[in-house]
XYZ file of C-alpha atoms in Angstrom:
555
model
C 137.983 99.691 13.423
C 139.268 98.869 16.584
C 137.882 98.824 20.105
C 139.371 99.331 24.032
C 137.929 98.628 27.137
C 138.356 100.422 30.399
C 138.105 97.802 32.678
C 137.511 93.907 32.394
C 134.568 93.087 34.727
C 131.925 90.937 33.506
C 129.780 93.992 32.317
C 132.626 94.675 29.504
C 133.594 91.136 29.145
C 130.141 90.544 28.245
C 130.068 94.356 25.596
C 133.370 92.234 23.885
C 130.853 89.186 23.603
C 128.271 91.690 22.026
C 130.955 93.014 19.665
C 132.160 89.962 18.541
C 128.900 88.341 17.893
C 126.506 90.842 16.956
C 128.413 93.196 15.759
C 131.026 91.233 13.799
C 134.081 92.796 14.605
C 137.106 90.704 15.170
C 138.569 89.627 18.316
C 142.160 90.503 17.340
C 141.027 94.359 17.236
C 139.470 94.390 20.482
C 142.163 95.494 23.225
C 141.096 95.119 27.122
C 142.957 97.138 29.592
C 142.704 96.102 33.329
C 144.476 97.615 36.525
C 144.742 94.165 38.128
C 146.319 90.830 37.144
C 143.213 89.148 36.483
C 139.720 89.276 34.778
C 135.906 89.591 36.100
C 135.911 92.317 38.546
C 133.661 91.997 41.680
C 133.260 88.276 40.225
C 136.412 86.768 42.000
C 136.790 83.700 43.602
C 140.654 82.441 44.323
C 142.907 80.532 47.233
C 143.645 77.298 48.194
C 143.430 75.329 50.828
C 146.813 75.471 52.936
C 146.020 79.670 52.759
C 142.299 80.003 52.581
C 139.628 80.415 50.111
C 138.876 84.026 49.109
C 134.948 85.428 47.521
C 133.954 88.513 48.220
C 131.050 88.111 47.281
C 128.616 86.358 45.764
C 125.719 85.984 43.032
C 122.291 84.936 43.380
C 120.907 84.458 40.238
C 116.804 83.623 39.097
C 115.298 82.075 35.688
C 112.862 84.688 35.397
C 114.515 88.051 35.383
C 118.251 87.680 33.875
C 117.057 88.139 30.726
C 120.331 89.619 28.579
C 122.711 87.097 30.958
C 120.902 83.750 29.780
C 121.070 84.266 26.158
C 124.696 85.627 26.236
C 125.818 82.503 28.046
C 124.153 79.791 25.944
C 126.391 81.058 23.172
C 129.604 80.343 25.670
C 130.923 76.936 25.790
C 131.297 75.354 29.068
C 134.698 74.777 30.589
C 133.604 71.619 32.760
C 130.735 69.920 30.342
C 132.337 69.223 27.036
C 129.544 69.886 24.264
C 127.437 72.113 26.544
C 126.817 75.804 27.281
C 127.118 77.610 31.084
C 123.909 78.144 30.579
C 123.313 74.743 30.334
C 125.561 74.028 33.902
C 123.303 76.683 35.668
C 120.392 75.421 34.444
C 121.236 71.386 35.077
C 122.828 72.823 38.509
C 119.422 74.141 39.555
C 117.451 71.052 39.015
C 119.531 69.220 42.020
C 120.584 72.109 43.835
C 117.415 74.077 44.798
C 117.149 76.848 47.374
C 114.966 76.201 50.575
C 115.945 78.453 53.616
C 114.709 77.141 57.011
C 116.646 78.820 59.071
C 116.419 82.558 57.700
C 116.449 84.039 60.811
C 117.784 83.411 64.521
C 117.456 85.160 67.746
C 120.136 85.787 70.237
C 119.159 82.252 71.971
C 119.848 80.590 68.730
C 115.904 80.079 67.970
C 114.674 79.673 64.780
C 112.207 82.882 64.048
C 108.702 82.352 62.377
C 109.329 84.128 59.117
C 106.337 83.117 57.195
C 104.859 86.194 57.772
C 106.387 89.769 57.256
C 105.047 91.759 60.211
C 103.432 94.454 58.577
C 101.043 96.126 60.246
C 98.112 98.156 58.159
C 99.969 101.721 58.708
C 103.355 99.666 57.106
C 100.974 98.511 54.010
C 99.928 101.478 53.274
C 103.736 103.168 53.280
C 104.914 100.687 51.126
C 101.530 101.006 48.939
C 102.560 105.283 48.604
C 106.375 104.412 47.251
C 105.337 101.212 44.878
C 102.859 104.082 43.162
C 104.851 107.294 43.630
C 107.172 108.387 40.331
C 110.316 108.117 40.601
C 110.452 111.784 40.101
C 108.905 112.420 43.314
C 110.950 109.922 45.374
C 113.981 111.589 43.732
C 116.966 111.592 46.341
C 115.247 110.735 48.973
C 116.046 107.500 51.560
C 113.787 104.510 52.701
C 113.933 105.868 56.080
C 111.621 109.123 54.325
C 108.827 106.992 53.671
C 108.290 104.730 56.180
C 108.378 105.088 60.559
C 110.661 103.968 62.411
C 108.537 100.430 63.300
C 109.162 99.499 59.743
C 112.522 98.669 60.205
C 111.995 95.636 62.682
C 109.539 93.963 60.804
C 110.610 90.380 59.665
C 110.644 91.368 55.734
C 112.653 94.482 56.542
C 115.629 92.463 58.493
C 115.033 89.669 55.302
C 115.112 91.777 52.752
C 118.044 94.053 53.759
C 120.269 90.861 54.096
C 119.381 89.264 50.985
C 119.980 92.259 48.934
C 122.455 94.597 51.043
C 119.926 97.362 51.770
C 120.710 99.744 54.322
C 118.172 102.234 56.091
C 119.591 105.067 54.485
C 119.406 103.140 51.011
C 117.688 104.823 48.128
C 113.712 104.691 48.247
C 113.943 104.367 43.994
C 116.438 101.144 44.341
C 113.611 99.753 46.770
C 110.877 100.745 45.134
C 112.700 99.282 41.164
C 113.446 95.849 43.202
C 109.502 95.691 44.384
C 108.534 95.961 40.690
C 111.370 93.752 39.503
C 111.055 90.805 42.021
C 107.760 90.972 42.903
C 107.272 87.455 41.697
C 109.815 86.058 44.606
C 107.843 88.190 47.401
C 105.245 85.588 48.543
C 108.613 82.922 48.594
C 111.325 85.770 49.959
C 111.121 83.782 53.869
C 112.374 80.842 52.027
C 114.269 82.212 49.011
C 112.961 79.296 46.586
C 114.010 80.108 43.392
C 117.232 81.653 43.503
C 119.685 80.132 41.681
C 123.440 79.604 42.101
C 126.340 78.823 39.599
C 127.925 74.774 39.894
C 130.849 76.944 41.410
C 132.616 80.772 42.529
C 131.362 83.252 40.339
C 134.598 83.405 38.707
C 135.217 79.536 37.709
C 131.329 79.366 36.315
C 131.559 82.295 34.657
C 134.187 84.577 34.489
C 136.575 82.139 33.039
C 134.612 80.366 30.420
C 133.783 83.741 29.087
C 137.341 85.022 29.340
C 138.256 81.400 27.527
C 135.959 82.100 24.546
C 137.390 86.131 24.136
C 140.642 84.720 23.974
C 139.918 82.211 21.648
C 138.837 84.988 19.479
C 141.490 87.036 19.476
C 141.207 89.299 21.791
C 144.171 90.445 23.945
C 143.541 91.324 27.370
C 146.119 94.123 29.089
C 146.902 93.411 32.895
C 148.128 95.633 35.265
C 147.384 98.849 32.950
C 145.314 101.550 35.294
C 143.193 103.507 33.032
C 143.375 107.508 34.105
C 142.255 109.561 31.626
C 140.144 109.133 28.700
C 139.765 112.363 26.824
C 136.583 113.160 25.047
C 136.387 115.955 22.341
C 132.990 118.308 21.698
C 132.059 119.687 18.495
C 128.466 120.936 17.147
C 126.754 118.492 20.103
C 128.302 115.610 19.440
C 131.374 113.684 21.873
C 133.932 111.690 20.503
C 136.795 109.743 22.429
C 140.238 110.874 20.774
C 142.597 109.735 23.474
C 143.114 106.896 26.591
C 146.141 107.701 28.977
C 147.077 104.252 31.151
C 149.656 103.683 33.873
C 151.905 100.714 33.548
C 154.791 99.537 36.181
C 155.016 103.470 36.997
C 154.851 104.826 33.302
C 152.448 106.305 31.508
C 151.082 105.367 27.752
C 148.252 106.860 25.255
C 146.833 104.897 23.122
C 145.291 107.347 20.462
C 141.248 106.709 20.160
C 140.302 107.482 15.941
C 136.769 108.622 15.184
C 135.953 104.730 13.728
C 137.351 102.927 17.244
C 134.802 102.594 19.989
C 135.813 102.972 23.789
C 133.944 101.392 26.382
C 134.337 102.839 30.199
C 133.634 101.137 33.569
C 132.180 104.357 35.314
C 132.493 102.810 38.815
C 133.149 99.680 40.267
C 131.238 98.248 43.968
C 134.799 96.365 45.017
C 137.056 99.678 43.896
C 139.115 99.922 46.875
C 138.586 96.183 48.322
C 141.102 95.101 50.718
C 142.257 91.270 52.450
C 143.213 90.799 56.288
C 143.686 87.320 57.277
C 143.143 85.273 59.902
C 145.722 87.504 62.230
C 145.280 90.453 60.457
C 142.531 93.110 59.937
C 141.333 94.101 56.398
C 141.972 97.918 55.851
C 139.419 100.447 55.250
C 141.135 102.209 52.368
C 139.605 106.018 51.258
C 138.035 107.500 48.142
C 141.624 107.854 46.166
C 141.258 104.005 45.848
C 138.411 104.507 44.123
C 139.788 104.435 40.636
C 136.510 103.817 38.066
C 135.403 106.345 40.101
C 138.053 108.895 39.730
C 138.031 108.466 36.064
C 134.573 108.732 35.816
C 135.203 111.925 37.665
C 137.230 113.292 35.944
C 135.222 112.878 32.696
C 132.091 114.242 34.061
C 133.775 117.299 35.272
C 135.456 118.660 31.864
C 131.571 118.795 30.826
C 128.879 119.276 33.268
C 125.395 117.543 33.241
C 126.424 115.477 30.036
C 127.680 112.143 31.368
C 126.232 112.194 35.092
C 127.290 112.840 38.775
C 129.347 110.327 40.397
C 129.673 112.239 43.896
C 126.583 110.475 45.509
C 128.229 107.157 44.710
C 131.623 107.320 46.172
C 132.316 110.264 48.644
C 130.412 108.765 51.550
C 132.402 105.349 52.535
C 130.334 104.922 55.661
C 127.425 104.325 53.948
C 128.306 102.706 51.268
C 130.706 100.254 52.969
C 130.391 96.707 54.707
C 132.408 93.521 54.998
C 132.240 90.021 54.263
C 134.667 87.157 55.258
C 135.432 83.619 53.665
C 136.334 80.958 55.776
C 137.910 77.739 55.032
C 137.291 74.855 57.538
C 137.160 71.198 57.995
C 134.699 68.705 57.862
C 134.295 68.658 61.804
C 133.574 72.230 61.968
C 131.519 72.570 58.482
C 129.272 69.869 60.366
C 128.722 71.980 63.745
C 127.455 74.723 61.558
C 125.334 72.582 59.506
C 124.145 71.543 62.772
C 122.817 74.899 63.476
C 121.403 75.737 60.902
C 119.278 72.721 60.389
C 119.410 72.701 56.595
C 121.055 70.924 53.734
C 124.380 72.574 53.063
C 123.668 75.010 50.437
C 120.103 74.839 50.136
C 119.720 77.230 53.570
C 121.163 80.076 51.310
C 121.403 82.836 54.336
C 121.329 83.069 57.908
C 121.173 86.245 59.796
C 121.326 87.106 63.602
C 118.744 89.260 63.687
C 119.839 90.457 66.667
C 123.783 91.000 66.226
C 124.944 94.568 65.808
C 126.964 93.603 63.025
C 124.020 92.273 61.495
C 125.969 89.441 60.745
C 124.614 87.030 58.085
C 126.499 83.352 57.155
C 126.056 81.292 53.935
C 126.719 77.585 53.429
C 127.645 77.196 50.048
C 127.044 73.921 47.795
C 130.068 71.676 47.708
C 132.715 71.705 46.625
C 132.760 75.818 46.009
C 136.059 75.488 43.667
C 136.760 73.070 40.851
C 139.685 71.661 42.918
C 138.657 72.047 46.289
C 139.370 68.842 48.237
C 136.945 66.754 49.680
C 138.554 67.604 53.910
C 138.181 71.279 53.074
C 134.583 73.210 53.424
C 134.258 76.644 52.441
C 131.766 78.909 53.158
C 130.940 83.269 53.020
C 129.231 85.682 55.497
C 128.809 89.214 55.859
C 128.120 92.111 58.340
C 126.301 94.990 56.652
C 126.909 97.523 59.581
C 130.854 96.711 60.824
C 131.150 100.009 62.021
C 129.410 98.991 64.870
C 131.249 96.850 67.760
C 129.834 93.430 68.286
C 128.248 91.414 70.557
C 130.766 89.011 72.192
C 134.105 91.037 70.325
C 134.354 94.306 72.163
C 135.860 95.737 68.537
C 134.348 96.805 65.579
C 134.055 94.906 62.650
C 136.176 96.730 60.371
C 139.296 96.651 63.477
C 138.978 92.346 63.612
C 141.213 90.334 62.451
C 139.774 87.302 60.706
C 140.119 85.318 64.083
C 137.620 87.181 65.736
C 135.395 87.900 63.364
C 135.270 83.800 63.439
C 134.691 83.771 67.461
C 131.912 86.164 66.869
C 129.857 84.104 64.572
C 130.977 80.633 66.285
C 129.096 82.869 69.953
C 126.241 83.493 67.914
C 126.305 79.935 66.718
C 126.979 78.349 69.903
C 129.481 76.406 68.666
C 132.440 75.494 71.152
C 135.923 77.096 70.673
C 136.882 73.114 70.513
C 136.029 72.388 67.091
C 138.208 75.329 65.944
C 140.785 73.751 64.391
C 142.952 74.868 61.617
C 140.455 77.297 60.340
C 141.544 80.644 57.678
C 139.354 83.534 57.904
C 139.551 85.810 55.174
C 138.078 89.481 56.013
C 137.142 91.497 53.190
C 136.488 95.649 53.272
C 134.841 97.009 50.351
C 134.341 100.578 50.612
C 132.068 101.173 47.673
C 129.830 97.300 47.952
C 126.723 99.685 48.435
C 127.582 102.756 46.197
C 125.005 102.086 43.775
C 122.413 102.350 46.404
C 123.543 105.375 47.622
C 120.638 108.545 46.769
C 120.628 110.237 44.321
C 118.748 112.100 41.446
C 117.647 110.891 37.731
C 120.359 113.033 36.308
C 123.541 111.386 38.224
C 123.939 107.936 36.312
C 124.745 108.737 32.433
C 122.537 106.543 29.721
C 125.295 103.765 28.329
C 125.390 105.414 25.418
C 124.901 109.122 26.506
C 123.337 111.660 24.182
C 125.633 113.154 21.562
C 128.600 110.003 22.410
C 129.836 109.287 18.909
C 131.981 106.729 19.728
C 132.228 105.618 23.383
C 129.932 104.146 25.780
C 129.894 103.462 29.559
C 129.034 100.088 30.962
C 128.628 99.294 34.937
C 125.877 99.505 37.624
C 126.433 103.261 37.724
C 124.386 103.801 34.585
C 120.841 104.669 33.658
C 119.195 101.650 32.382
C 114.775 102.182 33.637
C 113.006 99.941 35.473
C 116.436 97.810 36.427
C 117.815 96.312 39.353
C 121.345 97.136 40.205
C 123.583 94.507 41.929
C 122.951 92.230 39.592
C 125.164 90.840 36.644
C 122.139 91.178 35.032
C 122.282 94.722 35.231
C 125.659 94.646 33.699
C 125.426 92.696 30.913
C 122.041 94.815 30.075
C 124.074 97.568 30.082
C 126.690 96.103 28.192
C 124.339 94.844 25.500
C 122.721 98.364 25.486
C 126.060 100.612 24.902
C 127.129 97.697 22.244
C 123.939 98.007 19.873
C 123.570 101.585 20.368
C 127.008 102.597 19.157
C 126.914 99.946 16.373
C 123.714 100.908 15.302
C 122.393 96.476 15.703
C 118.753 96.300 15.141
C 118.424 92.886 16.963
C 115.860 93.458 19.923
C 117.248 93.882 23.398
C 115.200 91.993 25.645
C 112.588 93.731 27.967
C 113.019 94.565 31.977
C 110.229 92.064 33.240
C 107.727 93.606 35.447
C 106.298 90.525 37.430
C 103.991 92.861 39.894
C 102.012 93.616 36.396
C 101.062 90.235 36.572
C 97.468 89.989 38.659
C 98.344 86.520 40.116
C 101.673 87.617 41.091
C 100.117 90.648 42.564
C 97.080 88.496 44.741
C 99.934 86.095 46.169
C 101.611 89.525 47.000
C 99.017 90.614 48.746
C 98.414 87.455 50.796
C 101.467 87.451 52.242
C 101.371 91.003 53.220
C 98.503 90.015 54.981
C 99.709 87.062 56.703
C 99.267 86.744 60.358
C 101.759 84.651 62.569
C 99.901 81.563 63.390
C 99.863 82.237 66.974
C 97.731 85.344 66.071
C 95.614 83.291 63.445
C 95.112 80.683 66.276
C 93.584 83.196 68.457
C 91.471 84.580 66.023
C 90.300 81.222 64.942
C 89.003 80.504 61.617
C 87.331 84.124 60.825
C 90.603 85.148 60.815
C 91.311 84.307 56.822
C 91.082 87.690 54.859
C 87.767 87.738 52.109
C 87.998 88.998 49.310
C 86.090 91.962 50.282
C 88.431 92.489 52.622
C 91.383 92.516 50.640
C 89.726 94.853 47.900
C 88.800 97.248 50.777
C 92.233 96.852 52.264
C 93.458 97.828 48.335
C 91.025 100.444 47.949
C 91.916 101.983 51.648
C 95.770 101.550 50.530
C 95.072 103.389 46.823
C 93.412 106.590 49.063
C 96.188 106.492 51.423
C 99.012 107.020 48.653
C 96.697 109.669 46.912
C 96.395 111.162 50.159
C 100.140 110.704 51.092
C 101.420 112.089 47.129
C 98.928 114.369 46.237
């Protein structure tokens, strides 16, 4: 039996982990085929110093709810900690390296906003109270801005919670409501974002490479620079079976013939298909949908049989919506201090800053230190983002997606108020990804295929554009579920895959919920002096007026 993979991002890295260790199939019949020259997909991290420091993004990770990731990792051997696991370096990491945001918001004056409340007012409550109960077959297709007026959207938790997780307005209302259920426990702490945790380094150097270390060490023989374009699938009687991969290779093509024992795993979209660099002097491009290659693939297979293996048109064919940019920069001490400065926090434990007034909605992280294993001690790195850089900013009369790296750097220094003097020597790295969003894109219960879709004999689809219920996409943790599901299904393993967690089950959970819906800004509590603390009766009526609201509002 042997087994190819479509793709090498950590969702299939992770299915080859599965393989290997659960399912007992040898590394040296496991073949990986990947379009670029290196491993991990949308987990990068690369550059140096002298050219600048490259992430496109990056991973916030939390104890509680990466249930398939943590197991799979304590079985991988750490590449910095002789003896130890990853697992073990995120977990040690955490314990010294916690999360306390203090500056989560600013103002256009560079003030510090109150955040401890969210804003809501009762009519907001009671919008969010009709989508946390509604099915997700009523939501179906439709957007956040369907359930909720127009005031929603400048409340503090809506201009938190759109930076933290990439939401848009236009985002789906399922994807909202799945990331209520799922991270419900972090809502009374989302002003201050305790409890997320971060990896000792880049995404790729914690765990991309350790993983990649430990396949390879197996046996199994990753393919670079070999574009998957076809994988042809077979019917008979109800049941689908792989028979065939075509693959591009400097300008040639190749089959690889698929047998009825093999297994074929698929990456049916990818969030940084289509990513492009600028530089400091040099915009990033905003490439189209033909760069979209996991897409086109998946395309292609969905069309030769309709309604079997999903719809991938809601994902990728609308690039303004599902695009935004981010930008690394790479800076020295001097500079890394001025924004320190600003934000008032330890570096790294701040997590995210946005300008909650920038039209770029322009957010800035300061990363722990160093960010790369050999990242010199005179070099700082850090990562920000715009989630709307269609729009032309506030001091650059451009848009985001026309700046060159240079002024998307004067842009955040104005809203930083830090002088043009301490600008020394700095590479900004601008980053277009036309697809970041594409997972939150509407869309229907039918249009992301199971990871093992009814009937599949022998191939399986892994990536955040499958069906996997009650989970959170954007998260590796979504990935590596998915990998873990497609892995046991086809290989019939009886081990237990670990639940989704569901923290707003939990009653205590639910209460602190429900306090800090409730919270009033302390100027308001001032006023209303001490009668001002919700009762209990109070909250059950405000529950009880909140339950007849949603009937009302769904029935």
């Amino acid at each position: 039996k042997k087994a190819y993979f479509v793709g090498t991002g950590i969702g299939n890295m992770a299915a080859a982990v599965f393989l290997i260790r659960d399912g007992k199939m040898q590394g040296k019949d496991i073949t990986m085929l990947e379009d670029l020259n290196v491993t991990g997909g949308s987990c990068d991290g690369a550059g140096n110093p002298e050219q600048g420091y490259i992430c496109r993004g990056g991973r916030m990770l939390n104890k509680e709810t990466f249930e398939c990731l943590q197991p799979m990792l304590k079985d991988i051997p750490s590449l910095i900690n002789k003896g130890r696991s990853v697992h073990e370096d995120i977990i040690d990491y955490f314990v010294d390296h916690k999360t306390y945001a203090t500056s989560r918001l600013m103002n256009k004056h560079g003030q510090r906003q109150d955040v401890s409340c969210m804003g809501f007012s009762q009519k907001h409550r009671m919008q969010f109270l009709a989508l946390y109960l509604a099915s997700e077959k009523k939501i179906g297709n439709t957007k956040i801005t369907d359930w909720f007026t127009p005031d929603f959207f400048d409340t503090n938790f809506w201009f938190i919670w759109q930076t933290v997780f990439a939401f848009q307005t236009w985002s789906s209302a399922i994807e909202l409501k799945r990331y209520c259920h799922r991270f419900m426990h972090l809502f009374d702490s989302i002003d201050t974002l305790t409890g997320i945790m971060k990896t000792p380094f880049n995404q790729y150097e914690s765990l991309i490479k350790p993983i990649q270390k430990w396949l390879v060490d197996q046996g199994v023989k990753p393919m670079f620079g070999c574009r998957v374009v076809d994988v042809e699938i077979a019917e008979k009687l109800g049941k689908y079976t792989a028979n065939k991969l075509t693959y591009l290779k400097d300008g040639k093509e190749f089959t690889i013939d698929i047998r009825e024992q093999d297994l074929c795993f698929i990456q049916n979209g990818c969030m940084t298909d289509g990513s492009s660099l600028g530089s400091t002097k040099k915009p990033a491009v905003l490439n189209t949908t033909e760069s979209a290659i996991s897409f086109n693939l998946w395309q292609k297979i969905a069309d030769r049989f309709p309604g079997k293996f999903g719809n991938p048109r809601p994902f990728y064919t609308n690039i303004n919506e599902s695009m935004w940019q981010s930008f690394t920069v790479t800076c020295d001490n001097a500079l890394w201090t001025k924004f320190c400065e600003f934000q008032r926090s330890k570096p790294g434990h701040g997590l995210l800053t946005t300008f909650r007034d920038s039209n770029w909605l322009m957010s800035f992280s300061l990363l722990f230190q160093p960010h790369f294993v050999e990242q010199p001690d005179n070099a700082k790195v850090f990562w920000g983002y715009g989630l709307y850089p269609n729009r032309v900013g506030n001091f650059v009369p451009k848009r985001m997606i026309d700046c060159t790296g240079e002024e998307i750097f004067y842009e955040l220094c104005q809203h930083c108020m830090i002088s043009q003097e301490y600008v020394k020597d700095v590479k900004i790295i601008p980053c277009i990804m036309p697809f970041i969003t594409s997972h939150f894109m509407p869309r229907t219960i039918t249009d992301r295929p199971l990871p093992v879709p009814k009937g599949a004999t022998n191939f399986g689809f892994v990536s955040q554009f499958v069906e996997i219920p009650n989970d959170v996409v954007f998260t590796v943790e979504y990935s590596v579920r998915a990998a873990q599901t497609a892995v046991y299904g086809l290989c019939n393993i009886k081990k237990p895959i670990p639940k989704v967690s569901r923290y707003d089950l939990n009653p205590i959970v639910g209460i602190k919920g429900v306090i800090k819906a409730y919270k009033q800004p302390q100027a308001v509590a001032a006023l209303r002096g001490k009668n001002s603390n919700i009762t209990k009766l109070a909250l059950i009526g405000a529950i009880g007026a909140g339950i007849a609201y949603a009937v009302k509002k769904l029935w």
